[in-house]
């Protein structure tokens, strides 16, 4: 089992830090599978084609509007 979690942030460092911090973490018997979006547009497109996203880690004040 995998938990599909989406990181939406325009800072690559945030993506890397989150993945590093949660590496091999087992949650309710499943590992986290990370999905990545670097803009609101990318997040919308990803969510339209991907299913079963359990969690979204969202930067609500992104530096670049896209």
Tab-separated table of N, CA and C in Angstrom:
chain	number	residue	atom	x	y	z
A	1	UNK	N	0.841	-1.184	0.000
A	1	UNK	CA	0.000	0.000	0.000
A	1	UNK	C	0.883	1.244	0.000
A	2	UNK	N	0.451	2.239	-0.750
A	2	UNK	CA	1.139	3.533	-0.801
A	2	UNK	C	0.145	4.662	-0.562
A	3	UNK	N	0.596	5.691	0.135
A	3	UNK	CA	-0.172	6.920	0.285
A	3	UNK	C	0.373	7.907	-0.742
A	4	UNK	N	-0.463	8.323	-1.678
A	4	UNK	CA	-0.034	9.263	-2.714
A	4	UNK	C	-0.206	10.671	-2.168
A	5	UNK	N	0.915	11.391	-2.042
A	5	UNK	CA	0.920	12.732	-1.467
A	5	UNK	C	1.528	13.703	-2.467
A	6	UNK	N	0.879	14.827	-2.640
A	6	UNK	CA	1.293	15.837	-3.607
A	6	UNK	C	1.908	17.035	-2.889
A	7	UNK	N	3.101	17.425	-3.331
A	7	UNK	CA	3.736	18.651	-2.853
A	7	UNK	C	3.548	19.705	-3.936
A	8	UNK	N	2.955	20.849	-3.569
A	8	UNK	CA	2.784	21.967	-4.499
A	8	UNK	C	3.570	23.141	-3.932
A	9	UNK	N	4.713	23.411	-4.552
A	9	UNK	CA	5.576	24.492	-4.088
A	9	UNK	C	6.522	24.861	-5.222
A	10	UNK	N	6.821	26.139	-5.372
A	10	UNK	CA	7.721	26.565	-6.440
A	10	UNK	C	9.195	26.464	-6.039
A	11	UNK	N	9.479	26.054	-4.828
A	11	UNK	CA	10.845	25.936	-4.313
A	11	UNK	C	11.268	24.463	-4.306
A	12	UNK	N	12.218	24.123	-5.150
A	12	UNK	CA	12.709	22.743	-5.240
A	12	UNK	C	13.220	22.238	-3.894
A	13	UNK	N	13.811	23.133	-3.101
A	13	UNK	CA	14.330	22.747	-1.792
A	13	UNK	C	13.250	22.217	-0.864
A	14	UNK	N	12.060	22.780	-0.950
A	14	UNK	CA	10.940	22.304	-0.127
A	14	UNK	C	10.595	20.866	-0.515
A	15	UNK	N	10.551	20.589	-1.806
A	15	UNK	CA	10.265	19.236	-2.280
A	15	UNK	C	11.317	18.258	-1.749
A	16	UNK	N	12.583	18.624	-1.908
A	16	UNK	CA	13.673	17.749	-1.483
A	16	UNK	C	13.654	17.527	0.026
A	17	UNK	N	13.406	18.578	0.792
A	17	UNK	CA	13.379	18.468	2.255
A	17	UNK	C	12.253	17.572	2.731
A	18	UNK	N	11.083	17.724	2.128
A	18	UNK	CA	9.931	16.913	2.524
A	18	UNK	C	10.180	15.438	2.245
A	19	UNK	N	10.692	15.148	1.054
A	19	UNK	CA	10.972	13.754	0.695
A	19	UNK	C	12.049	13.185	1.618
A	20	UNK	N	13.097	13.951	1.873
A	20	UNK	CA	14.171	13.496	2.760
A	20	UNK	C	13.639	13.228	4.171
A	21	UNK	N	12.847	14.144	4.694
A	21	UNK	CA	12.332	14.019	6.064
A	21	UNK	C	11.394	12.830	6.229
A	22	UNK	N	10.672	12.491	5.173
A	22	UNK	CA	9.663	11.427	5.255
A	22	UNK	C	10.108	10.128	4.578
A	23	UNK	N	11.390	10.041	4.209
A	23	UNK	CA	11.905	8.870	3.518
A	23	UNK	C	11.674	7.603	4.336
A	24	UNK	N	11.054	6.627	3.713
A	24	UNK	CA	10.784	5.308	4.313
A	24	UNK	C	9.857	5.354	5.527
A	25	UNK	N	9.111	6.429	5.688
A	25	UNK	CA	8.140	6.522	6.773
A	25	UNK	C	6.931	5.640	6.440
A	26	UNK	N	6.546	4.790	7.360
A	26	UNK	CA	5.378	3.931	7.175
A	26	UNK	C	4.210	4.556	7.933
A	27	UNK	N	3.114	4.814	7.205
A	27	UNK	CA	1.915	5.420	7.785
A	27	UNK	C	0.762	4.443	7.594
A	28	UNK	N	0.191	3.986	8.696
A	28	UNK	CA	-0.927	3.038	8.630
A	28	UNK	C	-0.617	1.875	7.689
A	29	UNK	N	0.619	1.384	7.749
A	29	UNK	CA	1.011	0.226	6.961
A	29	UNK	C	1.439	0.513	5.538
A	30	UNK	N	1.492	1.777	5.142
A	30	UNK	CA	1.871	2.116	3.770
A	30	UNK	C	2.955	3.172	3.703
A	31	UNK	N	3.752	3.091	2.649
A	31	UNK	CA	4.784	4.098	2.397
A	31	UNK	C	4.192	5.280	1.648
A	32	UNK	N	4.870	6.412	1.706
A	32	UNK	CA	4.418	7.611	0.994
A	32	UNK	C	5.011	7.609	-0.410
A	33	UNK	N	4.157	7.822	-1.388
A	33	UNK	CA	4.570	8.017	-2.778
A	33	UNK	C	4.378	9.491	-3.085
A	34	UNK	N	5.454	10.201	-3.381
A	34	UNK	CA	5.392	11.643	-3.580
A	34	UNK	C	5.105	12.000	-5.026
A	35	UNK	N	4.202	12.934	-5.207
A	35	UNK	CA	3.929	13.557	-6.500
A	35	UNK	C	4.359	15.015	-6.363
A	36	UNK	N	4.795	15.623	-7.460
A	36	UNK	CA	5.357	16.969	-7.375
A	36	UNK	C	4.736	17.906	-8.402
A	37	UNK	N	4.403	19.111	-7.949
A	37	UNK	CA	3.956	20.191	-8.827
A	37	UNK	C	4.659	21.462	-8.356
A	38	UNK	N	5.062	22.277	-9.325
A	38	UNK	CA	5.835	23.484	-9.014
A	38	UNK	C	5.043	24.761	-9.277
A	39	UNK	N	3.755	24.607	-9.626
A	39	UNK	CA	2.868	25.754	-9.835
A	39	UNK	C	1.428	25.274	-9.652
A	40	UNK	N	0.523	26.240	-9.531
A	40	UNK	CA	-0.899	25.897	-9.421
A	40	UNK	C	-1.369	25.184	-10.690
A	41	UNK	N	-0.891	25.635	-11.831
A	41	UNK	CA	-1.276	25.007	-13.100
A	41	UNK	C	-0.833	23.537	-13.139
A	42	UNK	N	0.407	23.287	-12.764
A	42	UNK	CA	0.892	21.900	-12.726
A	42	UNK	C	0.071	21.054	-11.758
A	43	UNK	N	-0.293	21.615	-10.615
A	43	UNK	CA	-1.087	20.880	-9.634
A	43	UNK	C	-2.461	20.529	-10.197
A	44	UNK	N	-3.112	21.492	-10.850
A	44	UNK	CA	-4.429	21.222	-11.451
A	44	UNK	C	-4.335	20.121	-12.493
A	45	UNK	N	-3.344	20.205	-13.366
A	45	UNK	CA	-3.178	19.201	-14.418
A	45	UNK	C	-2.897	17.821	-13.823
A	46	UNK	N	-2.051	17.777	-12.822
A	46	UNK	CA	-1.727	16.513	-12.181
A	46	UNK	C	-2.956	15.902	-11.522
A	47	UNK	N	-3.728	16.718	-10.810
A	47	UNK	CA	-4.911	16.201	-10.124
A	47	UNK	C	-6.000	15.753	-11.092
A	48	UNK	N	-6.017	16.292	-12.300
A	48	UNK	CA	-6.983	15.861	-13.303
A	48	UNK	C	-6.662	14.470	-13.835
A	49	UNK	N	-5.382	14.102	-13.842
A	49	UNK	CA	-5.015	12.798	-14.410
A	49	UNK	C	-4.668	11.741	-13.360
A	50	UNK	N	-4.394	12.154	-12.141
A	50	UNK	CA	-4.027	11.215	-11.076
A	50	UNK	C	-5.200	11.018	-10.125
A	51	UNK	N	-5.306	9.817	-9.601
A	51	UNK	CA	-6.388	9.544	-8.649
A	51	UNK	C	-5.796	9.130	-7.304
A	52	UNK	N	-6.629	9.120	-6.327
A	52	UNK	CA	-6.255	8.642	-4.996
A	52	UNK	C	-5.134	9.434	-4.337
A	53	UNK	N	-5.171	10.744	-4.456
A	53	UNK	CA	-4.207	11.584	-3.738
A	53	UNK	C	-4.736	11.750	-2.317
A	54	UNK	N	-3.959	11.286	-1.355
A	54	UNK	CA	-4.402	11.288	0.042
A	54	UNK	C	-4.138	12.602	0.749
A	55	UNK	N	-3.092	13.327	0.316
A	55	UNK	CA	-2.678	14.529	1.030
A	55	UNK	C	-2.042	15.500	0.052
A	56	UNK	N	-2.311	16.784	0.248
A	56	UNK	CA	-1.649	17.828	-0.531
A	56	UNK	C	-0.928	18.754	0.441
A	57	UNK	N	0.384	18.897	0.253
A	57	UNK	CA	1.184	19.843	1.018
A	57	UNK	C	1.307	21.069	0.117
A	58	UNK	N	0.650	22.151	0.498
A	58	UNK	CA	0.471	23.294	-0.388
A	58	UNK	C	1.125	24.556	0.148
A	59	UNK	N	1.942	25.168	-0.684
A	59	UNK	CA	2.492	26.491	-0.395
A	59	UNK	C	1.429	27.500	-0.830
A	60	UNK	N	0.806	28.167	0.095
A	60	UNK	CA	-0.293	29.075	-0.251
A	60	UNK	C	0.186	30.447	-0.705
A	61	UNK	N	1.480	30.739	-0.556
A	61	UNK	CA	2.022	32.020	-1.005
A	61	UNK	C	3.261	31.731	-1.860
A	62	UNK	N	3.032	31.327	-3.094
A	62	UNK	CA	4.155	31.022	-3.980
A	62	UNK	C	4.720	32.300	-4.569
A	63	UNK	N	6.006	32.303	-4.795
A	63	UNK	CA	6.712	33.471	-5.324
A	63	UNK	C	6.296	33.803	-6.748
A	64	UNK	N	6.057	32.773	-7.572
A	64	UNK	CA	5.754	32.965	-8.988
A	64	UNK	C	4.346	32.493	-9.287
A	65	UNK	N	3.569	33.310	-9.941
A	65	UNK	CA	2.218	32.928	-10.329
A	65	UNK	C	2.267	32.307	-11.717
A	66	UNK	N	1.812	31.045	-11.808
A	66	UNK	CA	1.809	30.333	-13.086
A	66	UNK	C	0.559	29.546	-13.242
